[in-house]
PDB file of C-alpha atoms and ligand atoms in Angstrom:
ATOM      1  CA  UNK Y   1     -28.893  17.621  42.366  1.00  0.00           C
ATOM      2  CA  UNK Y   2     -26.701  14.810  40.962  1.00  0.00           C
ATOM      3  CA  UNK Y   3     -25.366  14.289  37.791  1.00  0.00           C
ATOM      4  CA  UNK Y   4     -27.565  12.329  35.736  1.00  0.00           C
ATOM      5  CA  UNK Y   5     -26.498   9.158  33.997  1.00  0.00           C
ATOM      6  CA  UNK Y   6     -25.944  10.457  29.985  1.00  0.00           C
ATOM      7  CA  UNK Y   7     -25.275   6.482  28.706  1.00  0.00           C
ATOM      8  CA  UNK Y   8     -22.124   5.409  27.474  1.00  0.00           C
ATOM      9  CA  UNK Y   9     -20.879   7.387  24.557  1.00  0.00           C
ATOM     10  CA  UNK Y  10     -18.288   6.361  22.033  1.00  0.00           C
ATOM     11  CA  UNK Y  11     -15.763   7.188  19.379  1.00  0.00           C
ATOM     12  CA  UNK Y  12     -17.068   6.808  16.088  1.00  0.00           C
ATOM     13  CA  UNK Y  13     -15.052   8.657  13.456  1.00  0.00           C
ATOM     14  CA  UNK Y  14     -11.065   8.598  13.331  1.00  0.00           C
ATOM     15  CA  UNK Y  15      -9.022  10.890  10.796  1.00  0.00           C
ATOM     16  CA  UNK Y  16      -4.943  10.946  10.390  1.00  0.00           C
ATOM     17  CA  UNK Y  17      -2.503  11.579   7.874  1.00  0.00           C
ATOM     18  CA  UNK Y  18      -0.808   9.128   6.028  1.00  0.00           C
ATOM     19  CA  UNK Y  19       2.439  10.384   3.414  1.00  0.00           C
ATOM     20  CA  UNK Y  20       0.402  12.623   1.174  1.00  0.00           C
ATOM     21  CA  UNK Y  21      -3.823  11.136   1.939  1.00  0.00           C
ATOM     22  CA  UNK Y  22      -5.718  11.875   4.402  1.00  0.00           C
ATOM     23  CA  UNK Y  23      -7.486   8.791   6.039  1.00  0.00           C
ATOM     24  CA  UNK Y  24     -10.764   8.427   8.191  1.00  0.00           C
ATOM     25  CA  UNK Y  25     -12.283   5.497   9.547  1.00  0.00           C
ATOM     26  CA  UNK Y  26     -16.023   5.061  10.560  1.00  0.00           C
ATOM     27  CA  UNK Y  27     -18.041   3.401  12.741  1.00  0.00           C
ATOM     28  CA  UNK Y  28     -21.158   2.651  10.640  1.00  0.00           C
ATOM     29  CA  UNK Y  29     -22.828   0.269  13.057  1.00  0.00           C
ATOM     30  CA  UNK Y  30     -22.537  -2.597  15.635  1.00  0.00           C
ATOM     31  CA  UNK Y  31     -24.089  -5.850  15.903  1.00  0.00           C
ATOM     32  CA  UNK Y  32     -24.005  -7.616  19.253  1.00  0.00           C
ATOM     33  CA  UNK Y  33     -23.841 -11.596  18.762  1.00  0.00           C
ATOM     34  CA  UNK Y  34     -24.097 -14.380  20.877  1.00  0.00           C
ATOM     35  CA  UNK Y  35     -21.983 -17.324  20.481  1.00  0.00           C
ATOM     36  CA  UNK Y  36     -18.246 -16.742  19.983  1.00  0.00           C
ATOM     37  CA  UNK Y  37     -18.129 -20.382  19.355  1.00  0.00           C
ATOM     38  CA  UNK Y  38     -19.520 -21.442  16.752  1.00  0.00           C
ATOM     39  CA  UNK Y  39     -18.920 -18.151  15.043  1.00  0.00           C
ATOM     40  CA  UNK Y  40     -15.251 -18.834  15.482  1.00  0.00           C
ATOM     41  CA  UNK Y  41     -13.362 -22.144  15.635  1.00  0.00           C
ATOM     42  CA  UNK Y  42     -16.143 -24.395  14.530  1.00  0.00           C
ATOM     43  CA  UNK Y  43     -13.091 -26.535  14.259  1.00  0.00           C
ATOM     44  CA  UNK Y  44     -12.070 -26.640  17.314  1.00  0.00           C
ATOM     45  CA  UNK Y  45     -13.843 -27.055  20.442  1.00  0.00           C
ATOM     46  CA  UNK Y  46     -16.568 -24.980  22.791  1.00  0.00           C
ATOM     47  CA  UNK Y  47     -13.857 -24.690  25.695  1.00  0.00           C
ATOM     48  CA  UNK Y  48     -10.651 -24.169  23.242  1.00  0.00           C
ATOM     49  CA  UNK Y  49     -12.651 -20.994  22.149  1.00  0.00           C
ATOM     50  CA  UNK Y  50     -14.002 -19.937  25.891  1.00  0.00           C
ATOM     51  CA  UNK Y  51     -10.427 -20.029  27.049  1.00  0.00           C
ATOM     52  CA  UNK Y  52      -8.882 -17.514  24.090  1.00  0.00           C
ATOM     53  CA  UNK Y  53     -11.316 -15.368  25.201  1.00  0.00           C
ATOM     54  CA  UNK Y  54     -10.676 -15.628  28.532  1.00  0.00           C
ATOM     55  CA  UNK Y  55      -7.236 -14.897  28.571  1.00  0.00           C
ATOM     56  CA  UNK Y  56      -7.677 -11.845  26.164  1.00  0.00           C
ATOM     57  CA  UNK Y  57     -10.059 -10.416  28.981  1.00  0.00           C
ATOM     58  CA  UNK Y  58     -13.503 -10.990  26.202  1.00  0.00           C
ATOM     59  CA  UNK Y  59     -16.640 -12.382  27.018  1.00  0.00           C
ATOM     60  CA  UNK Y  60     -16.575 -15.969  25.542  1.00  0.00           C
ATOM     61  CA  UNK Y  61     -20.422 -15.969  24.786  1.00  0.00           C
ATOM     62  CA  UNK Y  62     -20.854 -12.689  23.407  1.00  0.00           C
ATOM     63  CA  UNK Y  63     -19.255 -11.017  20.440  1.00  0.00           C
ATOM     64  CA  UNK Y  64     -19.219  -7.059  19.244  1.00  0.00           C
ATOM     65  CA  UNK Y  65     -18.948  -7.399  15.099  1.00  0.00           C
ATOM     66  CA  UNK Y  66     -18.561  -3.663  14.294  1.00  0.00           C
ATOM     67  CA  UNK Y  67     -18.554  -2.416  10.530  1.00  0.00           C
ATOM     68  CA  UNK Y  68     -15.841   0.129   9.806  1.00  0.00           C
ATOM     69  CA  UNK Y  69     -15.566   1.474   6.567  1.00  0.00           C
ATOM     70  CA  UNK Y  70     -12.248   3.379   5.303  1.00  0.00           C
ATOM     71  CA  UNK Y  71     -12.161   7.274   3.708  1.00  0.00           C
ATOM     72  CA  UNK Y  72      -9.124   7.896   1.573  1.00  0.00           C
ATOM     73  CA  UNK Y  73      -8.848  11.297   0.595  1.00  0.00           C
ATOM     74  CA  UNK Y  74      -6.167  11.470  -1.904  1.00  0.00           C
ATOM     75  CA  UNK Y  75      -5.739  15.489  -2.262  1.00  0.00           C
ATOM     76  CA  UNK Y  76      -7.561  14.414  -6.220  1.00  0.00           C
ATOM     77  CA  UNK Y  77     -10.615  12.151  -5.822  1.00  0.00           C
ATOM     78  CA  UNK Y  78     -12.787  10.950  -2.356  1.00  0.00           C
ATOM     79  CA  UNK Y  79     -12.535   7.661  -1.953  1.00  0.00           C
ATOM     80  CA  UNK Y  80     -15.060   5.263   0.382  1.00  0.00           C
ATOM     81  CA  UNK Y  81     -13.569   1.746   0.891  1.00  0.00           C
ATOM     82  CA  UNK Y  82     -17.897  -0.243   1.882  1.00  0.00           C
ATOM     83  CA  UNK Y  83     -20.196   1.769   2.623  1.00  0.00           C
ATOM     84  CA  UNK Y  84     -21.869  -0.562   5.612  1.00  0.00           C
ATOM     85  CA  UNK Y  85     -25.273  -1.816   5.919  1.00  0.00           C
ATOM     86  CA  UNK Y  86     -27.031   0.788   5.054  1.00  0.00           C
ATOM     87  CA  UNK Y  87     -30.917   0.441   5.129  1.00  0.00           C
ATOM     88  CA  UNK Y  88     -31.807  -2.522   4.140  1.00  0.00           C
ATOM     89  CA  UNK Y  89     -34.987  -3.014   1.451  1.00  0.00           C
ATOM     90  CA  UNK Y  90     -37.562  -3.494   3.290  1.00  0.00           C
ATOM     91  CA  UNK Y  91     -38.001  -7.490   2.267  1.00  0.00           C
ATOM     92  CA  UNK Y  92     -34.814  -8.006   4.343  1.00  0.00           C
ATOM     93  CA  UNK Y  93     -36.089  -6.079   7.515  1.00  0.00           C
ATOM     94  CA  UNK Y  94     -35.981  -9.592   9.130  1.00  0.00           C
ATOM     95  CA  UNK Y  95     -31.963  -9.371   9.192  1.00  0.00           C
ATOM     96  CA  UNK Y  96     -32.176  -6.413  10.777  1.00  0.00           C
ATOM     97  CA  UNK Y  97     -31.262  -7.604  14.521  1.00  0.00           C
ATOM     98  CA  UNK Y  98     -27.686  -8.860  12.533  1.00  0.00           C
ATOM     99  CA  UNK Y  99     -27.332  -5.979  10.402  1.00  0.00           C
ATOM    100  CA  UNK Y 100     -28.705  -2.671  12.042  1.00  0.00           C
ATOM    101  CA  UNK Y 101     -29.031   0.608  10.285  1.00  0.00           C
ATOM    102  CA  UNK Y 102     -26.020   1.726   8.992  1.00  0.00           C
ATOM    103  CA  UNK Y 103     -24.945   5.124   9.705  1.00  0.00           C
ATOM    104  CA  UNK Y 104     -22.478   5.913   7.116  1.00  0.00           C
ATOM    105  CA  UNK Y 105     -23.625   8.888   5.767  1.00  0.00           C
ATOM    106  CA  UNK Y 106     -23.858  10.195   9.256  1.00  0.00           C
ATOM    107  CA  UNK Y 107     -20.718   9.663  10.351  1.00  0.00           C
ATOM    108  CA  UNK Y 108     -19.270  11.191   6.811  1.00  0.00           C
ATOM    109  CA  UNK Y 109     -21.530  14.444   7.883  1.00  0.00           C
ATOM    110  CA  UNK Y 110     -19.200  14.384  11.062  1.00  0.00           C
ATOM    111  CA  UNK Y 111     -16.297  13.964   9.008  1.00  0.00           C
ATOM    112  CA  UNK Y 112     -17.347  17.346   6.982  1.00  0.00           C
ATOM    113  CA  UNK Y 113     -18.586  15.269   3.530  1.00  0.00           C
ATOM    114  CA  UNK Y 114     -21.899  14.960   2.427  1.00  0.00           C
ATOM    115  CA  UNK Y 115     -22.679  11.859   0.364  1.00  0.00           C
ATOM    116  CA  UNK Y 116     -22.147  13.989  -3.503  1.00  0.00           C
ATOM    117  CA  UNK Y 117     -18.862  14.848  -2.306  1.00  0.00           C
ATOM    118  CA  UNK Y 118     -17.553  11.317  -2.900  1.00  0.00           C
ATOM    119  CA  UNK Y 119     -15.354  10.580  -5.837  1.00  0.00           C
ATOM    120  CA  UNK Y 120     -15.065   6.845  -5.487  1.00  0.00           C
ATOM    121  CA  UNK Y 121     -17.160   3.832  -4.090  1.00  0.00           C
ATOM    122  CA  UNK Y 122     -15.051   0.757  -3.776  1.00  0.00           C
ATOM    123  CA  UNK Y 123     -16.531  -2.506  -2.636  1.00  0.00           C
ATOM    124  CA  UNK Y 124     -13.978  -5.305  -1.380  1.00  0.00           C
ATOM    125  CA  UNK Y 125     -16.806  -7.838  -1.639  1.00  0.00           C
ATOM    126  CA  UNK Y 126     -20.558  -8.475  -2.008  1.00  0.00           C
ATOM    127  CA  UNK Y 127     -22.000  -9.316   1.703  1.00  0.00           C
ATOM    128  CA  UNK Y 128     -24.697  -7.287   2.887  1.00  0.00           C
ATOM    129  CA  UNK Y 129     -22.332  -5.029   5.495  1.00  0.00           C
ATOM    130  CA  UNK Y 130     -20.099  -4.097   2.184  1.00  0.00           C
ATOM    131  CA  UNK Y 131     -23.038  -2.965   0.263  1.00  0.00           C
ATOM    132  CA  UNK Y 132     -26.004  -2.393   2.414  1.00  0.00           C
ATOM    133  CA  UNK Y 133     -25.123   1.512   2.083  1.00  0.00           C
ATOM    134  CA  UNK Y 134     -24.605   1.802  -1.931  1.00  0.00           C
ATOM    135  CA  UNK Y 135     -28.699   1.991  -2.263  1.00  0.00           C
ATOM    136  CA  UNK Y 136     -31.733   3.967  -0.314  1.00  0.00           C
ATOM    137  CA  UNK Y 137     -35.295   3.531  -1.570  1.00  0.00           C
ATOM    138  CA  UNK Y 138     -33.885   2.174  -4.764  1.00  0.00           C
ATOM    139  CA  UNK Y 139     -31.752   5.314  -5.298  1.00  0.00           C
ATOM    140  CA  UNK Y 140     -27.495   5.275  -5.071  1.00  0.00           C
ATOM    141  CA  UNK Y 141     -26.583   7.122  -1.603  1.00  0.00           C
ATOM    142  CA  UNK Y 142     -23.467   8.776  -3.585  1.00  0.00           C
ATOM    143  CA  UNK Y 143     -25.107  10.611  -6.712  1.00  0.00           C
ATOM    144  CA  UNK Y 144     -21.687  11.630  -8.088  1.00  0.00           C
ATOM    145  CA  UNK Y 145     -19.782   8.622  -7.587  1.00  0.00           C
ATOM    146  CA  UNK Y 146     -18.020   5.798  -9.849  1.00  0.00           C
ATOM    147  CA  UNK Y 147     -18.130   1.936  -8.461  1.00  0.00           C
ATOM    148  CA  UNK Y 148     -14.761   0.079  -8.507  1.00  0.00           C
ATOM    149  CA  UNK Y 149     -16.034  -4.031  -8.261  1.00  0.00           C
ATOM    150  CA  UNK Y 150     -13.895  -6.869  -8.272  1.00  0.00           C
ATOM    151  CA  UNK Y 151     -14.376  -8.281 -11.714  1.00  0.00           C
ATOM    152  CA  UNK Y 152     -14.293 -11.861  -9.974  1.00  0.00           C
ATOM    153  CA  UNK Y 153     -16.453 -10.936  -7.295  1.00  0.00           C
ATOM    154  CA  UNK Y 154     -19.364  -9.444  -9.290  1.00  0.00           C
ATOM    155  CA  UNK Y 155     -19.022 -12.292 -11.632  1.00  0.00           C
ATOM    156  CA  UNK Y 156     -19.970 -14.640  -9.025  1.00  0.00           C
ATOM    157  CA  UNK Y 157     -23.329 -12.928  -7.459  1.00  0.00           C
ATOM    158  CA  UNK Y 158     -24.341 -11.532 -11.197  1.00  0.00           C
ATOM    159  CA  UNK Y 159     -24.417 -15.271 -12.349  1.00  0.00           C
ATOM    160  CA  UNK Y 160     -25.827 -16.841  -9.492  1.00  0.00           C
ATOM    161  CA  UNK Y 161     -24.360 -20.346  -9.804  1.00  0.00           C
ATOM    162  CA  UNK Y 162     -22.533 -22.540  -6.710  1.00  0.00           C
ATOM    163  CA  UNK Y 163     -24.383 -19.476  -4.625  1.00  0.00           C
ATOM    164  CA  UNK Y 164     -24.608 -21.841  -1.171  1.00  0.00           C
ATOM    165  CA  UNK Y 165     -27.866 -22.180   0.769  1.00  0.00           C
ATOM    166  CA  UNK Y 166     -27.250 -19.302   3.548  1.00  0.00           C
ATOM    167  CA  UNK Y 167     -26.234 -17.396   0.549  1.00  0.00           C
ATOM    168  CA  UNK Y 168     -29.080 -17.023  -1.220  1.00  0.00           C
ATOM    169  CA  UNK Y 169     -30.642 -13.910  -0.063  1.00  0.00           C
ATOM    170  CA  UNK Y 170     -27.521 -12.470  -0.561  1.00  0.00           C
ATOM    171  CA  UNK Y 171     -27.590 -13.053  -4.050  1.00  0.00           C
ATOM    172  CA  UNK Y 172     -31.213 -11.795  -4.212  1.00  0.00           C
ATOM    173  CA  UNK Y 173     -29.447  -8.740  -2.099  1.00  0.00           C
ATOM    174  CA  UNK Y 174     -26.623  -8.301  -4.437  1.00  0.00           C
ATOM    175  CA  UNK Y 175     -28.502  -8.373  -7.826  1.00  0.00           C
ATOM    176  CA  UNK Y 176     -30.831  -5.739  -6.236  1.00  0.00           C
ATOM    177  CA  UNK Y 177     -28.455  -3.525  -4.809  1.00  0.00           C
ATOM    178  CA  UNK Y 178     -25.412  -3.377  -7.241  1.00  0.00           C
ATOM    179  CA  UNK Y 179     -26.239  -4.772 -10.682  1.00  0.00           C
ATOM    180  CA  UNK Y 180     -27.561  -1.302 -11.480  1.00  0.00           C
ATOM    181  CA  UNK Y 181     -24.992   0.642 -10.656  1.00  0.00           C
ATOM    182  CA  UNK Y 182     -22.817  -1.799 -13.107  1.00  0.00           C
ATOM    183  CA  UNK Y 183     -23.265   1.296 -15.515  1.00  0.00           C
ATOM    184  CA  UNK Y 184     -20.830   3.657 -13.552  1.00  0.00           C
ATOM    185  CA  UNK Y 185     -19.082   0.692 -12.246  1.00  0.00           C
ATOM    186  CA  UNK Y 186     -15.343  -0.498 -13.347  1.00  0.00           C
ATOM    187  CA  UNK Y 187     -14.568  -4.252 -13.032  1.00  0.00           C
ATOM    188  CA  UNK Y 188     -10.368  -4.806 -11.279  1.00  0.00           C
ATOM    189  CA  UNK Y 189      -8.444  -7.818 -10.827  1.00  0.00           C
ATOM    190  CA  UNK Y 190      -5.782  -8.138  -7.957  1.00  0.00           C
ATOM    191  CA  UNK Y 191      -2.739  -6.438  -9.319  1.00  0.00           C
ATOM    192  CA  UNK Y 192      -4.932  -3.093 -10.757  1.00  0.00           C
ATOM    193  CA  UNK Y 193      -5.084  -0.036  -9.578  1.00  0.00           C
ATOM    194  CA  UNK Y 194      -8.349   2.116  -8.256  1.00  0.00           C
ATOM    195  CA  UNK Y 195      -5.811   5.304  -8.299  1.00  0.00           C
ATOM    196  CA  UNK Y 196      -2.196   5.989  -8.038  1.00  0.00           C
ATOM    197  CA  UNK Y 197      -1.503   4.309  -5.132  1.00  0.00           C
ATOM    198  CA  UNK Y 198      -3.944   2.011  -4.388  1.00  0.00           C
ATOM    199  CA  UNK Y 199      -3.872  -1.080  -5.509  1.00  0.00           C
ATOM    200  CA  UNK Y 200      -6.289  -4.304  -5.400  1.00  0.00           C
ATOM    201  CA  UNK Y 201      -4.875  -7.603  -3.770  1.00  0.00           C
ATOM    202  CA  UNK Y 202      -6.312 -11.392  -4.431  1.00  0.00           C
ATOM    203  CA  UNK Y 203      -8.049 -12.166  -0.596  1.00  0.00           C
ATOM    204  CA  UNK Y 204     -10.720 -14.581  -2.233  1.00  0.00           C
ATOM    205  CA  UNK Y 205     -12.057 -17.010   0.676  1.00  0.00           C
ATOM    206  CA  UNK Y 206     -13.945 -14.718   2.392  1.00  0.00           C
ATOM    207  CA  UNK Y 207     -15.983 -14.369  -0.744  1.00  0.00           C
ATOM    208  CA  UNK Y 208     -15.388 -15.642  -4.059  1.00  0.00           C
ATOM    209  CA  UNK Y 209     -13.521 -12.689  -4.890  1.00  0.00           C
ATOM    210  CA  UNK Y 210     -12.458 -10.758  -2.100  1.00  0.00           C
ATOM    211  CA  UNK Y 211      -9.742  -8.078  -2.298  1.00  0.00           C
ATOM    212  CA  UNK Y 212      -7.924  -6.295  -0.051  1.00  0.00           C
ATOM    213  CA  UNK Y 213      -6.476  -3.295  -0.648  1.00  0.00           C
ATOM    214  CA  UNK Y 214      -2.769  -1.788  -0.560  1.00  0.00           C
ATOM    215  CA  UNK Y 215      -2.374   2.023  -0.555  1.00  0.00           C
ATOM    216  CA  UNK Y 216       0.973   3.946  -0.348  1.00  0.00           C
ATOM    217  CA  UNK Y 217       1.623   7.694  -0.688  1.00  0.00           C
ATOM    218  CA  UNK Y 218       4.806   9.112  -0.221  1.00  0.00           C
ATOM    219  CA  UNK Y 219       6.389   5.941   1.147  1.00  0.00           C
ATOM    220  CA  UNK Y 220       3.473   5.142   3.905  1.00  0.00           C
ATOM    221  CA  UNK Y 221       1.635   2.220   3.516  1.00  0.00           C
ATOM    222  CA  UNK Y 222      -1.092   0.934   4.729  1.00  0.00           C
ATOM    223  CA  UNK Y 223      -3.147  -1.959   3.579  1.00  0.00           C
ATOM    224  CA  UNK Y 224      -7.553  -2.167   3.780  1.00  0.00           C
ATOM    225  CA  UNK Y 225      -7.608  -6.379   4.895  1.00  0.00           C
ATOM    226  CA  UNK Y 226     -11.644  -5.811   4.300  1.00  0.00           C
ATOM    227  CA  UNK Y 227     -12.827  -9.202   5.887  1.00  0.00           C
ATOM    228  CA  UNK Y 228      -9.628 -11.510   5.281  1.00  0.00           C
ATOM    229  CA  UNK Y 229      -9.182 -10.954   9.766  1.00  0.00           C
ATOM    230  CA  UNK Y 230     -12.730 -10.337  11.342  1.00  0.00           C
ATOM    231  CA  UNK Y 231     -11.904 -10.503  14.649  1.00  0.00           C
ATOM    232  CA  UNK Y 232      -9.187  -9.295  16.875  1.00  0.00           C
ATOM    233  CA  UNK Y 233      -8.378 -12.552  18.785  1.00  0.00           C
ATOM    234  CA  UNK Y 234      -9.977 -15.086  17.334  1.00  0.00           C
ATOM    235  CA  UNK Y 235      -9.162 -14.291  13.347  1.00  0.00           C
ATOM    236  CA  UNK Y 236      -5.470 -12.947  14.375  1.00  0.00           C
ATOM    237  CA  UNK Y 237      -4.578 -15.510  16.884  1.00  0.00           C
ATOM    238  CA  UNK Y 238      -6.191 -18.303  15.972  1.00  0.00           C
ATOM    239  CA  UNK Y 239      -6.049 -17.634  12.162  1.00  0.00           C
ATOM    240  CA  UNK Y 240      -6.609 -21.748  10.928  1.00  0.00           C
ATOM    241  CA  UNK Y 241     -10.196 -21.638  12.901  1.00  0.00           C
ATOM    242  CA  UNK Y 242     -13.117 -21.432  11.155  1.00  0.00           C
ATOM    243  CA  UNK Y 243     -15.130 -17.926  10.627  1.00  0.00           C
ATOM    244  CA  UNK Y 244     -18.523 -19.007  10.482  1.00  0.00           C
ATOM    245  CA  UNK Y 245     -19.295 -16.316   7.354  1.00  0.00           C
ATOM    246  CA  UNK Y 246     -16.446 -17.226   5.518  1.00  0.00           C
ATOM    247  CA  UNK Y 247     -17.885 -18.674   1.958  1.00  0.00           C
ATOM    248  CA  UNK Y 248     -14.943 -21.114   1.266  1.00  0.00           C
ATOM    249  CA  UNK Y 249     -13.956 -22.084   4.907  1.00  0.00           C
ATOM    250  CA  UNK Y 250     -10.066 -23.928   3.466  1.00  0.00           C
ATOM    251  CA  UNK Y 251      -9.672 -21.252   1.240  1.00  0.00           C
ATOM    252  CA  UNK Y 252     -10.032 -18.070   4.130  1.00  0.00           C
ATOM    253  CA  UNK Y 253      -7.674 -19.841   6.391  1.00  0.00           C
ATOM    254  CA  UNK Y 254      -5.266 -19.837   3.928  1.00  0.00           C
ATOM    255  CA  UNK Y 255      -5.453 -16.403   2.628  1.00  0.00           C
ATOM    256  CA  UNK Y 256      -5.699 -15.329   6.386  1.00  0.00           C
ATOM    257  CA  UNK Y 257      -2.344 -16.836   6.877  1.00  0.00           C
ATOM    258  CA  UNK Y 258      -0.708 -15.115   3.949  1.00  0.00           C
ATOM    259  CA  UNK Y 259      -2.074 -11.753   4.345  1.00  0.00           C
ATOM    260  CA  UNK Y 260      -1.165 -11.868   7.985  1.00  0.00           C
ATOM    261  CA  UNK Y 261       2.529 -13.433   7.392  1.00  0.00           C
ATOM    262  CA  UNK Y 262       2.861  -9.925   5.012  1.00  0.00           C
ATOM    263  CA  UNK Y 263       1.557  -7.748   7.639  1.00  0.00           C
ATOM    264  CA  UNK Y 264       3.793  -8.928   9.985  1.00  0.00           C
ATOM    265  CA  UNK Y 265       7.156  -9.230   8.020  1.00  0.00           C
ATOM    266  CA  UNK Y 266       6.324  -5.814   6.282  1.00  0.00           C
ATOM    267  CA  UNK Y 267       5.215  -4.520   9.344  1.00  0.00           C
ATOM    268  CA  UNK Y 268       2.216  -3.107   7.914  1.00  0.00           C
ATOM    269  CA  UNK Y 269       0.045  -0.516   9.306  1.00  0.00           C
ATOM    270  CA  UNK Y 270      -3.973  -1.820   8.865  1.00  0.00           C
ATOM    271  CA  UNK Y 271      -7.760  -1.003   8.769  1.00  0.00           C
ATOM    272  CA  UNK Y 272      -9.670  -3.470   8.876  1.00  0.00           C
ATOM    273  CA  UNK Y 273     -13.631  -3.575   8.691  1.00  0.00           C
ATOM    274  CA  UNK Y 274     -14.389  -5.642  11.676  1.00  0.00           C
ATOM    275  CA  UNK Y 275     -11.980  -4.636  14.278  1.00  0.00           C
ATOM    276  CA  UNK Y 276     -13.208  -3.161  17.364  1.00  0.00           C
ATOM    277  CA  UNK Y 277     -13.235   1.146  16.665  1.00  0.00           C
ATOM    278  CA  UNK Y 278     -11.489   2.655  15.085  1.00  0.00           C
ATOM    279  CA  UNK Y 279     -10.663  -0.719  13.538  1.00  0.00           C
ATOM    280  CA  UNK Y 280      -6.754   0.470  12.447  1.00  0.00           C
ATOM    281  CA  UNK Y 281      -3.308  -0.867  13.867  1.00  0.00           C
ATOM    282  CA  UNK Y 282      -0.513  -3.704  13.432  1.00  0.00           C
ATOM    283  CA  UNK Y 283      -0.200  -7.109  13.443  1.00  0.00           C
ATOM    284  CA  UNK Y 284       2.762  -8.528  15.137  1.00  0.00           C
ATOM    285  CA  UNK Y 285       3.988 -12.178  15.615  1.00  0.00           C
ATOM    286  CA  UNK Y 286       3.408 -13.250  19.051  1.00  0.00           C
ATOM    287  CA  UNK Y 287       3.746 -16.873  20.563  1.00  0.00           C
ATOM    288  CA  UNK Y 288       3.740 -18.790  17.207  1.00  0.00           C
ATOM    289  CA  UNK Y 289       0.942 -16.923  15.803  1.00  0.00           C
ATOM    290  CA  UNK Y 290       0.503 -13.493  16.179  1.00  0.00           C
ATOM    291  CA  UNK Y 291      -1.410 -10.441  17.885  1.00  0.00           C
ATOM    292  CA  UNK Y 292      -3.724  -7.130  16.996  1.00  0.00           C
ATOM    293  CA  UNK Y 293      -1.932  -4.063  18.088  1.00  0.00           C
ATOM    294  CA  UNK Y 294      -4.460  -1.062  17.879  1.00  0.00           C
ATOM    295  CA  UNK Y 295      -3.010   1.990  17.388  1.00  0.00           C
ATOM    296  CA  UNK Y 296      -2.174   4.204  20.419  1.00  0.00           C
ATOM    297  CA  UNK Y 297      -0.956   7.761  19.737  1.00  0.00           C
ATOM    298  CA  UNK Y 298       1.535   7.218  16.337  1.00  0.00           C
ATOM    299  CA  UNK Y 299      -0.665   8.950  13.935  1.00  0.00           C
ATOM    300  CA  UNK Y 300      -0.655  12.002  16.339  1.00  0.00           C
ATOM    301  CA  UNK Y 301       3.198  12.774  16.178  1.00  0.00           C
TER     302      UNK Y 301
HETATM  303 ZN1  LIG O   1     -18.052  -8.039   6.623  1.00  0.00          ZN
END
């Protein structure tokens, strides 16, 4: 009897040690998209596009946009960096096909933590695959938890003005989702500090008030870059092309730039949200611009 076919199969959690924290990253769910171009480099052409791909061995129709949130356990307090798309309510079941069920809880059951077990929630920014997985059936996913918001960020969706046309459900989304929790919630600027250690940095483009995160224990550091670099290739190579999601298209290109010149020059070790799994590694100057290195076996030794 052969063997039969089983379907391909995956890594979807990812745990290491980092100074005195223990990290995890998670896959909460995939979306396959077609067209690379537009969704990058609507600034440059169809063919400039095709050929990056090409020569980074990608299909230059299709894209994989995983979501990968972060798990920090500091040895004191649980912390979850998005918690994904969660289920969506059901008057956004349309968007489903671009945002599928998130499995974050799942994967934190594989990772040995139930949802009451977390300490923290922190949300880099308001899109639906940062905060799909705060809410079920009206109810918050992590019963014990506190919020951590950027003040900036929450500002902008609570009030509602400037909100763009393609952004609109998202505002509907937003006021739904996470004005209630606004209760349990605390409200940072770039600069402040979620806990010793961690500390919020500006990375508004994105979003109105993005922020990216820098975390250090015991002289490791690594930095969450949330959505500043959404892709790979085309965000880390090609960082002055547009990202078709990105709310102030001038203003993401230039934070891109700076957040990748410091990841460089520091040499910085990342996780990032929308990298393929397990969505962690280094970015290192290559050819004028510069180049994803995923991590290999360095958190092992
Ligand atoms: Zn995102």
């Amino acid at each position: 009897m052969p063997a039969p076919f089983k379907g391909p199969l995956q890594p979807t959690v990812y745990r290491f040690k980092l100074g005195g924290f223990e990290v995890a990253t998670l896959l909460d769910a995939k979306a396959i998209r077609e067209g690379l171009h537009p969704t990058y480099g609507a600034n440059a052409s169809a063919d400039e596009v095709q050929a990056v791909a090409r020569a980074n061995n990608i299909d230059p129709q299709r894209i994989e946009h995983p979501n990968i949130p972060t798990l920090v356990n500091t040895g004191k307090e649980l912390i979850l960096f998005d918690t994904g798309n969660g289920a969506l309510p059901k008057e956004y079941e349309q968007l489903r096909g671009r945002l599928p069920q998130g499995q974050t809880v799942e994967r934190l059951a594989e990772l040995g933590h139930k949802p009451e077990d977390i300490d923290i929630v922190v949300t880099t920014h308001g899109h639906p695959d940062h905060i799909g997985g705060l809410v079920e059936g009206g109810k918050p996913v992590f019963p014990n938890a506190r919020y951590v918001f950027g003040a900036a960020e929450f500002d902008f969706w609570k009030r509602g003005e400037n909100v763009s046309e393609a952004r609109k459900f998202n505002r509907e989304l937003f006021v739904t989702i996470c004005t209630p929790l606004a209760e349990r919630a605390t409200f940072i600027k770039p600069g402040e500090t979620v806990a010793s250690g961690i500390t919020a940095v500006d990375a508004a483009g994105h979003s109105p008030g993005l922020m990216a995160f820098h975390i250090e224990s015991d002289g490791k550091r690594f930095m969450v870059t949330a959505d500043t670099v959404t892709h790979f290739v085309m965000a880390v190579q090609k960082p002055e092309w547009f990202f078709q999601m990105d709310d102030d298209k001038d203003k993401a290109v230039a934070t891109r730039k700076r957040i990748l010149d410091m990841l460089a020059t520091d040499k910085v070790f990342v996780a990032s949200f929308h990298m393929p799994f397990p969505g962690i590694g280094w970015i290192d100057r290559s050819q004028g611009s510069y180049r994803w290195v995923p991590v290999s076996y360095q958190m092992n030794l």
